[in-house]
Every structure is written in structure tokens, then in C-alpha cells.
Short mmCIF file of C-alpha atoms and ligand atoms in Angstrom, two decimals:
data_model
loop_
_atom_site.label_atom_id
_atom_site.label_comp_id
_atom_site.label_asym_id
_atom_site.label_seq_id
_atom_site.Cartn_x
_atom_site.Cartn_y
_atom_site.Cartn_z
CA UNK A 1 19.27 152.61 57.10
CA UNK A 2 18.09 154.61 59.72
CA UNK A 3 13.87 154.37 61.15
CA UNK A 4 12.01 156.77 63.40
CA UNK A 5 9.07 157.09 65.08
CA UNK A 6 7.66 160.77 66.32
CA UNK A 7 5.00 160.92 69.26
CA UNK A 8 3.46 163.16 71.10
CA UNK A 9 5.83 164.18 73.77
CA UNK A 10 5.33 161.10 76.66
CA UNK A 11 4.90 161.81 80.52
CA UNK A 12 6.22 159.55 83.45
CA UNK A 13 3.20 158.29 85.65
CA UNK A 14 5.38 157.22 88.28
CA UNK A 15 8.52 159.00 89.54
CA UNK A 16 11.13 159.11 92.16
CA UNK A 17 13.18 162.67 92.13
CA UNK A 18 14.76 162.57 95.94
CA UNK A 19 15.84 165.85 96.99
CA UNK A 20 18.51 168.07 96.94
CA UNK A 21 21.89 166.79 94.92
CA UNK A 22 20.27 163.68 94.01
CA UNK A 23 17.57 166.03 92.51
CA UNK A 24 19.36 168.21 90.85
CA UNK A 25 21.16 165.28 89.20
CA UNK A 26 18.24 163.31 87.91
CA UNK A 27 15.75 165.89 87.04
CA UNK A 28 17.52 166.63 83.76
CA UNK A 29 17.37 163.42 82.80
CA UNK A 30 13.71 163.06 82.69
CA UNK A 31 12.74 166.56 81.87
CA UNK A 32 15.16 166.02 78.27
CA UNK A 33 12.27 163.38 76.80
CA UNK A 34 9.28 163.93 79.44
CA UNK A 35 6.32 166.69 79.62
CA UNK A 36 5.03 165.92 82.98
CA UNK A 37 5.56 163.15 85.99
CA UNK A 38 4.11 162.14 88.96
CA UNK A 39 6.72 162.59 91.70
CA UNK A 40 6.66 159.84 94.36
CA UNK A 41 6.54 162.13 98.27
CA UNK A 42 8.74 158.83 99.74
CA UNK A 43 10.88 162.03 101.17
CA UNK A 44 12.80 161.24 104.42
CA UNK A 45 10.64 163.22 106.31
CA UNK A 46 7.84 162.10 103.83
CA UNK A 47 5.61 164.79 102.07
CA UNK A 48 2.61 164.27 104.04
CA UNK A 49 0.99 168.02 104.12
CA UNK A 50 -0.26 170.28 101.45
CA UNK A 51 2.59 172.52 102.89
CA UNK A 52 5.08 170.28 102.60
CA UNK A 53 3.94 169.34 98.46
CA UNK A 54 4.20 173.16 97.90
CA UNK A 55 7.97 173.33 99.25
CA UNK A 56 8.62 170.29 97.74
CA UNK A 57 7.36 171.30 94.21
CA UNK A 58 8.83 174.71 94.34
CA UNK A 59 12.76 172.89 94.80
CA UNK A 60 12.08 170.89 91.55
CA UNK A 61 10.95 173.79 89.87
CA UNK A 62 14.15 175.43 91.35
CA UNK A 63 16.63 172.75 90.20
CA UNK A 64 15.08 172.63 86.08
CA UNK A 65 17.72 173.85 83.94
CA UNK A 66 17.13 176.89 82.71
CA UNK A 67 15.33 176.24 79.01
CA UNK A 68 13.77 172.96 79.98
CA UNK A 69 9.88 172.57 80.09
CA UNK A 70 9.05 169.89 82.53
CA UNK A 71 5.77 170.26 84.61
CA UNK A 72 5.67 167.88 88.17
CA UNK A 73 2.62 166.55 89.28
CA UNK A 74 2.32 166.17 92.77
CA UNK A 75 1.21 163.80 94.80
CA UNK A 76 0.22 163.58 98.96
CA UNK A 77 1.69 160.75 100.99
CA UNK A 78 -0.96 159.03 102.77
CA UNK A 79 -0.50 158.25 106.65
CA UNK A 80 -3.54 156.99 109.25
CA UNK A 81 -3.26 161.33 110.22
CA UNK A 82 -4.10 162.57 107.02
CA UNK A 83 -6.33 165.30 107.27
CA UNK A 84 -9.14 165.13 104.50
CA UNK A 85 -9.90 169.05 103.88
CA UNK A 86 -5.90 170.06 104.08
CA UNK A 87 -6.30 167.17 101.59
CA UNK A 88 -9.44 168.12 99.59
CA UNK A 89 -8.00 171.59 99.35
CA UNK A 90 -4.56 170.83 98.04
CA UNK A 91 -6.56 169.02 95.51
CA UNK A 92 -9.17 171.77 94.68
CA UNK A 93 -6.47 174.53 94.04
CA UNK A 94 -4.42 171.70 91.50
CA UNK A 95 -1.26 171.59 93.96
CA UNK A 96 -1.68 167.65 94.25
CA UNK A 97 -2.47 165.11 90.97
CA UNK A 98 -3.13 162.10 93.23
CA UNK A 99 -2.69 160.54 96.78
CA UNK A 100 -0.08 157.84 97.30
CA UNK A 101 -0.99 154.81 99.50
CA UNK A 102 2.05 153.23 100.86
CA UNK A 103 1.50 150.14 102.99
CA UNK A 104 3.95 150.55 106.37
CA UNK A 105 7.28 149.16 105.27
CA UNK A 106 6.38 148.16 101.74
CA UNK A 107 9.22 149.43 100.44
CA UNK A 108 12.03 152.69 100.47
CA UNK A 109 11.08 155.27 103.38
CA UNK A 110 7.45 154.06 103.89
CA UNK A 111 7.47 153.62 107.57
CA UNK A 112 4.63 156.29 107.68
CA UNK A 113 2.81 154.46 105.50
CA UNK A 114 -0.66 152.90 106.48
CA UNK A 115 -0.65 149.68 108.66
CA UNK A 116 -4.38 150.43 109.51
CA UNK A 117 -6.87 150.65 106.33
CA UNK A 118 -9.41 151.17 108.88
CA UNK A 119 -8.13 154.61 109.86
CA UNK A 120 -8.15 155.87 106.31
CA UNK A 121 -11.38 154.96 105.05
CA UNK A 122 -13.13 158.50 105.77
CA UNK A 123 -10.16 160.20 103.72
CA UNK A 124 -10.68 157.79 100.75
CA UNK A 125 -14.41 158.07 100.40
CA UNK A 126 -13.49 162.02 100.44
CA UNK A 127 -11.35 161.42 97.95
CA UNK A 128 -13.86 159.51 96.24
CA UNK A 129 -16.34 162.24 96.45
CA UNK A 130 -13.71 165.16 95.15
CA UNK A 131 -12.34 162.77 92.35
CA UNK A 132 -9.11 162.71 93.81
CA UNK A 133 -7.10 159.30 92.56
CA UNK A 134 -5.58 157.38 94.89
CA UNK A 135 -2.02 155.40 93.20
CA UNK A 136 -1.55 152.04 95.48
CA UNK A 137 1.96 150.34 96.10
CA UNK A 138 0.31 147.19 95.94
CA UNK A 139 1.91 144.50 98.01
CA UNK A 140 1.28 143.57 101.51
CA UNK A 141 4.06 143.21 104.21
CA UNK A 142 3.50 140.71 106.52
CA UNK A 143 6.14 138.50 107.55
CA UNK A 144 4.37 135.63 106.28
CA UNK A 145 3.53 136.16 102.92
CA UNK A 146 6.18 135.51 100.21
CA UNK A 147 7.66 138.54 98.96
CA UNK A 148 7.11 136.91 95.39
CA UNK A 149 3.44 136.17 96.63
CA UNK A 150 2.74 140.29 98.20
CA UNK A 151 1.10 141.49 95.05
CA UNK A 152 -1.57 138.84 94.18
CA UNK A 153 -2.57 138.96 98.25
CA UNK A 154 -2.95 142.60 98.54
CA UNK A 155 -5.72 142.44 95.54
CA UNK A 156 -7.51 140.10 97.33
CA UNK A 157 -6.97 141.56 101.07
CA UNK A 158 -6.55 144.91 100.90
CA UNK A 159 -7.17 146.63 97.13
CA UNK A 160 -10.79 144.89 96.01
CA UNK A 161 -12.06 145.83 99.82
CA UNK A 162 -10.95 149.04 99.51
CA UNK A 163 -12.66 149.30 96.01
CA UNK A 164 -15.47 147.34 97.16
CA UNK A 165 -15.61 149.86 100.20
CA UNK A 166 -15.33 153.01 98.50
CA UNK A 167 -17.54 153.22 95.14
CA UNK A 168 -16.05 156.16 92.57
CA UNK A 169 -12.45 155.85 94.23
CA UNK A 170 -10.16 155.92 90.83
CA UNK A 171 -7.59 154.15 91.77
CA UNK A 172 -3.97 153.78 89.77
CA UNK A 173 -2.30 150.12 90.76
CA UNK A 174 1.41 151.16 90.58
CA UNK A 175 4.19 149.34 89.28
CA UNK A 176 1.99 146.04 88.41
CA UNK A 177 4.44 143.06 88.38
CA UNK A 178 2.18 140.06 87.88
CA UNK A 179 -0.38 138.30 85.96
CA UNK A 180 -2.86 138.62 88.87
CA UNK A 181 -2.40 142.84 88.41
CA UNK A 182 -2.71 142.52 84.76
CA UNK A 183 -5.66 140.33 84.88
CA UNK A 184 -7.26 142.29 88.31
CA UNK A 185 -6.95 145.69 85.62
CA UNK A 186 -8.85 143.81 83.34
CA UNK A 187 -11.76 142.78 85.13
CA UNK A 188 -12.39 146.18 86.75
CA UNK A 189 -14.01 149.65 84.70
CA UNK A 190 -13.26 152.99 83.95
CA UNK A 191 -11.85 153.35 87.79
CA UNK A 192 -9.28 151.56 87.64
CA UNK A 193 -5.96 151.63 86.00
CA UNK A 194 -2.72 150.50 86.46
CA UNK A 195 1.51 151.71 85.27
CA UNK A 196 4.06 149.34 84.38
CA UNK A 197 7.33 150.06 84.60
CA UNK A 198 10.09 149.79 81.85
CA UNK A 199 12.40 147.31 83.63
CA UNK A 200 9.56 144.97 84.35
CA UNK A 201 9.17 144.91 80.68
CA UNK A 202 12.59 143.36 80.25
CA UNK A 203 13.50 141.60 83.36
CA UNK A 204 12.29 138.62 85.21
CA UNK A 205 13.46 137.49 88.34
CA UNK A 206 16.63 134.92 86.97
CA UNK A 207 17.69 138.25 85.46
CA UNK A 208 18.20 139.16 89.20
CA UNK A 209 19.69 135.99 90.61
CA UNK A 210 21.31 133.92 87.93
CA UNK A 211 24.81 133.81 87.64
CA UNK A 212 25.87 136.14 90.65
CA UNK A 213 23.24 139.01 92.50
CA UNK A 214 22.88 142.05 90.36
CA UNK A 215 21.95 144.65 92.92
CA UNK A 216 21.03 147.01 90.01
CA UNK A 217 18.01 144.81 89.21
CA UNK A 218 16.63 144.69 92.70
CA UNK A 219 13.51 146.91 92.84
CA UNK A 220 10.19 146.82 94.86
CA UNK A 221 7.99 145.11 93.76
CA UNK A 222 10.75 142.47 92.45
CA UNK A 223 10.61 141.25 89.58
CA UNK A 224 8.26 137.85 89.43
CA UNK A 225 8.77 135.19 87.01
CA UNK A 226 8.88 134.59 83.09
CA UNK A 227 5.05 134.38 82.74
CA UNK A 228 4.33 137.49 84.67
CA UNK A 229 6.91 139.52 82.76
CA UNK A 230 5.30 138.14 79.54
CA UNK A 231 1.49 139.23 80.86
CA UNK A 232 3.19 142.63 81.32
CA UNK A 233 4.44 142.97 77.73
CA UNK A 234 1.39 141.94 76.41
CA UNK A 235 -0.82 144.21 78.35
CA UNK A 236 1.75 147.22 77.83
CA UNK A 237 1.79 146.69 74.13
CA UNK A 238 -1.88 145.92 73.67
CA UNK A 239 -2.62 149.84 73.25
CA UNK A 240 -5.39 149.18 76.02
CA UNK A 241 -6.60 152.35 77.57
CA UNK A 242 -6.05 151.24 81.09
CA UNK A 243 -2.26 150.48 81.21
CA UNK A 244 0.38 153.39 81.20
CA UNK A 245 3.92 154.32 81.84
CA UNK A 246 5.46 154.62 85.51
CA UNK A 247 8.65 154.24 85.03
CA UNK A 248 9.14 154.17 88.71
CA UNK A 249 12.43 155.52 88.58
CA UNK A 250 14.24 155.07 91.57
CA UNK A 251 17.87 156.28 91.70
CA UNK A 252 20.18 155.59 94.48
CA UNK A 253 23.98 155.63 94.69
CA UNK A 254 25.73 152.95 94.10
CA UNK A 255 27.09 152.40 97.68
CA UNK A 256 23.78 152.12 98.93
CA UNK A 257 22.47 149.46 95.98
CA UNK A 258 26.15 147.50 96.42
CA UNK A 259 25.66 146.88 99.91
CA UNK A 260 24.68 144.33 101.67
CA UNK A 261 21.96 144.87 102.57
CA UNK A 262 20.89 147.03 99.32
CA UNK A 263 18.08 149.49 98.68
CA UNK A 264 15.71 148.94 96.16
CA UNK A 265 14.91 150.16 92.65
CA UNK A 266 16.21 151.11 89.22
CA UNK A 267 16.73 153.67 87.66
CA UNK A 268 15.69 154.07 83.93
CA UNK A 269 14.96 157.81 83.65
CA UNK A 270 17.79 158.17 80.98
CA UNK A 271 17.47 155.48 78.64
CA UNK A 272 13.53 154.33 78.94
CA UNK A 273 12.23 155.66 75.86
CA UNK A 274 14.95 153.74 73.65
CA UNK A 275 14.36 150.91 76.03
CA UNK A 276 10.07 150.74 75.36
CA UNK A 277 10.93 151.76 72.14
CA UNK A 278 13.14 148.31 71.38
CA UNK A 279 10.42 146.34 73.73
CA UNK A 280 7.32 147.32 71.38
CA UNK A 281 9.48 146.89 68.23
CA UNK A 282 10.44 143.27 69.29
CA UNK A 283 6.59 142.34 70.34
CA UNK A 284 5.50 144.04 66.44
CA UNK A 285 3.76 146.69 68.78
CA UNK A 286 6.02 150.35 67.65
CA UNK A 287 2.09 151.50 66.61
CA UNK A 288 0.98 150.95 70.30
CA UNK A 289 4.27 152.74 72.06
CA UNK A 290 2.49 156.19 72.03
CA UNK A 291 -1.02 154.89 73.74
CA UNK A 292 1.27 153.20 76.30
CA UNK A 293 3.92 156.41 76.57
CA UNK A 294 1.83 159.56 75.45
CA UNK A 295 -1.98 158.54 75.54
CA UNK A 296 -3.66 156.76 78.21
CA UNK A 297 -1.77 157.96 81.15
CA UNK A 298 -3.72 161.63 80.45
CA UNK A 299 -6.49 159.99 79.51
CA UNK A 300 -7.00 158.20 82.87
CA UNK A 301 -6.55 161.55 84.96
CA UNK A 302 -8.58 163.57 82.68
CA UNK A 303 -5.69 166.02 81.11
CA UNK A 304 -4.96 166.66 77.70
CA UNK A 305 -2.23 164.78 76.12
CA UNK A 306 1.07 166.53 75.23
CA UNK A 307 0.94 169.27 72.08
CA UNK A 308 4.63 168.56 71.88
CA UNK A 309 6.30 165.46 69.93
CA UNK A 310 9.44 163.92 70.39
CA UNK A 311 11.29 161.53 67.59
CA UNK A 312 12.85 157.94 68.24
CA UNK A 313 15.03 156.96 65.68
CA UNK A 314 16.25 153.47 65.34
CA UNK A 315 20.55 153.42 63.90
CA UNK A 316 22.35 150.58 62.51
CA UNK A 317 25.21 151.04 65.40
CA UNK A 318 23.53 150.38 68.85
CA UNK A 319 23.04 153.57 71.04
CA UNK A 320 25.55 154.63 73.75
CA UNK A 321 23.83 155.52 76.75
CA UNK A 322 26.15 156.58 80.25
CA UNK A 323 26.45 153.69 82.57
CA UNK A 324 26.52 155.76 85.62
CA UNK A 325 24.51 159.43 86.18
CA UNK A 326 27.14 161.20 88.13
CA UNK A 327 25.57 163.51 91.15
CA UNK A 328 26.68 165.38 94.54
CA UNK A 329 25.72 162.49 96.22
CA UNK A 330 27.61 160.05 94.69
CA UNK A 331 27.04 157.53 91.32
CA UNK A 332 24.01 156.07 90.26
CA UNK A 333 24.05 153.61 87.97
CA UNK A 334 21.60 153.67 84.92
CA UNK A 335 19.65 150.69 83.84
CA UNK A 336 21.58 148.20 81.74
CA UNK A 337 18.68 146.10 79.42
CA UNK A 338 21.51 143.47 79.06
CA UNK A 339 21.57 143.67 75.15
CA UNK A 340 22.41 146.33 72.57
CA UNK A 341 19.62 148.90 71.70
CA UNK A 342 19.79 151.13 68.69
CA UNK A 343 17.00 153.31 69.07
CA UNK A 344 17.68 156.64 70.60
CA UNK A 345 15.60 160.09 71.08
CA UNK A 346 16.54 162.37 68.48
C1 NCD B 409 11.30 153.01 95.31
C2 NCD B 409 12.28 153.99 95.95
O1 NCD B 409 13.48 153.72 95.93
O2 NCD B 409 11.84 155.02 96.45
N1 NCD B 409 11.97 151.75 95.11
C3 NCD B 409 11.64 150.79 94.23
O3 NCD B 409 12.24 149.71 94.27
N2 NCD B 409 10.71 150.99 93.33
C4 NCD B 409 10.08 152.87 96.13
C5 NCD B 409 8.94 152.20 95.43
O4 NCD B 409 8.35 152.73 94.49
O5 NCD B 409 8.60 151.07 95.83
ZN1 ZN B 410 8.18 153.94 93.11
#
């Protein structure tokens, strides 16, 4: 006997599409099931003028298949240079959806990120002023600090000062991985929201290192322990307004994630609506998937949700899903839950 479940069409609030072949390759693959993303700028150089977003859009456009509706949202990658009006313009005229804060050397190609919070403060309160959002990679990157340890210390360090700081900044905290995010989201209003991801719905951090590395889990920020993951599910499923899909998906060949010294992130553009779709089944939560997927992610930056639907249906054999996205560039390999799903888009 065969179930299904028809939303409205769902959007990605936190995507990585590279550039060029890798582009071309993975596009598809979120434009089949996906209205709308935000696209991550973490180009090498990184997209960090209003210039440089209108190029970069205008090659995704370029590389949809011909007969596929997929709308990018772009986004400006913040650096201590950023120049407010080039910024305040690009946001005016609807080229840019949001500004991405990348701490230096959080993570992939983020060496232009911001070391100094001081030198961004005037762009922020702009952006507060223009109701621009600003979407945080939240974890600090000082030698010191535990790398399991980087998200619950930027709250307190950097992201409540900033908010403190800068009254009417809406701020998105990316990729949450903890309790601490879950629970910071909580506690703050309207402002402030907050994506989780669809592998840190399924994955905890002995998925990672039990019984051999698996490079293919690795992803910034890592995956924490049981508890955390569990706070995640429960926040995802809870329908709550504040809490959306990012998928974060982050493709990158599989020479450079079997390495060793391998990049990070996962890449779940293929398979993620099966994936939520078994994760919100399991948790008794199927009515919540569409708040979580479809809902509150355009609800949070004021656009209409999607007048398009898409169908889930759940088969008695489990779904076969491509290990490895093929591109120019070389393999990618997709996202492997560890256990059969049977749901598939339809
Ligand atoms: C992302 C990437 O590869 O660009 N990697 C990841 O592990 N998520 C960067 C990021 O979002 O941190
Ligand atoms: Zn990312």
C-alpha cells in the first residue's frame, strides 16, 4: 500500500551551487523538487560585490535546464571592506535576499571572512535600517576553543553582542547543530530565526567516527552529539515558525572529501525531501514537514510561499536514489542516511 503527502512546493534556505561544471551538475538536482534557494557566495574569489552577485546569478540562470523553474536568491559575502550603499543598493533593486557573515576560516573558502566584528558594525546597523537579513555561520575559530564547543561560544561572544549591538538586525543562525542554537532561537523574537540542515537531522557525531572515518559525513559545523541531534529533531518537527530548511548542501568530489586532509560538507540536494520526509514520519510529525520545508522559511523573509505543490509518496520497496552525482569535475557522492527510505517525490 502506497501513502503520499502533497505540499506546497519547498525552497532550500541554505545552498551551495559552486560554479561552472560543478554547477551545472548540481543545479538540476535541486531545481527538480525546489522553488527557490539561497545560494551560499563561498566562490573562490568570493562574491563580495553587487557586481559580482549579478554575474554570479546570471551563470545559474544560464546552466537551468531548459523547462525547469528554479528562482536563486542571492546573497552578499560579507568582508571588513564591504561597502554599505553598493550593499543597500543591491538590496533595494532585489538582486541580493540576505548578507552572509562568515567568520575568517570558519569553514570552505572563508578566508575573506570577518576576523574583526568591529569593522562591520556600520554595515550591519545599515542593514538593520534597510531590513536587509544577515545569515551567520555561527562558530568561532580560535585555536582554543573545541571545534565541538565553536557554536555555543559564538552565541555568547560574538552573535548576542552583535544582536545586542544592532536592534532590528534579522538575523538567520545557519546550519544550527546544538542544543544551545535551538534553545538561543527560542529565547529570542520575531528577529531571529534559524535553518537546520537535513543531515543534522539524522547524524550525530559516532555516525562520523565509529567504526572507521566516513569522510562523507564530515561537514562544518560537525555534527555534535546524540542530545543535540535530538534538540534538532524536535525543534525541526515542532512546526515552530522560527526553524526552516537549509539544507546546506555542499557538494565536492570525492577526491577532495577522500583525502586526507578532506573538505567539508554533504551533499543532500538529491535525496532530502525523501530523507525529511522519513525523519518527520518516524518523530509522528508528516503534518509539520510542510511548515518546516514550504512555510516558515518565506515567512521569515517576508515572501509568499510557493503556489506550486509537489507529492511525496511513501512505497513498500525502499527508494533507489544514485550514490554518486556524476559532473565535469569529477564524482560527488550523495548523502547515504545509513538505512532504507521508501518515500520518494513523485
Ligand atoms: C560548506 C562548503 O563546502 O562550502 N561546507 C560545509 O561543511 N557545510 C561551507 C559551510 O556552509 O560551512
Ligand atoms: Zn553552507
Amino acid at each position: 500500500m502506497s501513502q503520499s503527502l502533497t505540499l506546497r512546493r519547498p525552497d532550500d534556505w541554505h545552498l551551495h551551487l559552486r560554479d561552472g561544471a560543478m554547477l551545472q551538475a548540481v543545479l538540476p538536482e535541486t531545481a527538480r523538487d525546489f522553488a527557490r534557494a539561497i545560494i551560499m557566495p563561498n566562490l573562490v574569489p568570493p562574491v563580495v560585490t553587487a557586481a559580482q552577485v549579478t554575474a554570479y546569478r546570471d551563470r545559474i540562470l544560464a546552466a537551468l535546464p531548459q523547462g525547469m523553474d528554479f528562482k536563486p536568491l542571492m546573497t552578499l559575502y560579507l568582508t571588513e571592506d564591504t561597502d554599505a550603499d553598493d550593499l543597500a543598493a543591491a538590496h533595494a533593486s532585489d538582486l541580493i535576499t540576505s548578507v552572509k557573515l562568515y567568520p575568517a576560516g570558519a569553514t570552505t573558502n572563508s578566508a575573506s571572512g570577518v576576523a574583526n566584528f568591529d569593522k562591520v558594525r556600520g554595515v550591519l546597523e545599515r542593514m538593520a535600517e534597510i531590513g536587509c537579513p544577515l545569515c551567520v555561520h555561527g562558530e568561532v575559530t580560535d585555536a582554543d576553543i573545541d571545534i565541538f564547543d565553536r557554536e555555543a561560544v559564538f552565541i555568547d561572544r560574538v552573535l548576542d553582542p552583535i544582536r545586542r549591538a544592532t536592534p532590528g538586525l534579522r538575523v538567520v543562525m545557519e546550519h544550527i547543530t546544538t542544543r544551545d542554537g535551538v534553545d538561543y532561537v527560542l529565547a529570542g523574537g520575531d528577529d531571529l530565526g534559524a535553518t537546520i540542515t537535513t543531515h543534522h537531522l539524522i547524524i550525530n557525531r559516532n555516525h562520523i567516527l565509529v567504526g572507521g572515518i566516513k569522510p562523507h559525513y564530515y561537514c562544518l559545523p560537525v555534527a555534535k552529539r546524540e542530545e543535540h541531534r535530538l534538540a534538532l529533531r524536535a525543534a525541526a518537527t515542532s512546526g515552530r515558525s522560527r526553524f526552516f530548511l537549509g539544507t546546506d548542501s555542499a557538494p565536492h568530489t570525492d577526491p577532495n572529501k577522500e583525502s586526507a586532509c578532506g573538505c567539508a560538507g554533504c551533499f543532500t540536494a538529491t535525496n532530502t525531501m525523501p530523507l525529511l520526509a522519513h525523519v518527520f514520519e518516524e518523530d509522528g510529525a508528516l503534518d509539520q514537514l510542510e511548515a518546516f520545508a514550504s512555510l516558515n522559511g518565506p515567512a521569515f523573509y517576508g515572501l509568499s510561499a510557493n503556489d506550486t505543490q509537489i507529492t511525496l509518496t511513501k512505497s513498500a520497496n525502499p527508494t533507489v536514489f544514485p550514490s554518486k552525482i556524476d559532473t565535469d569535475d569529477g564524482p560527488v557522492t550523495l548523502f547515504d542516511p545509513g538505512y532504507p527510505v521508501h518515500w520518494s517525490v513523485t
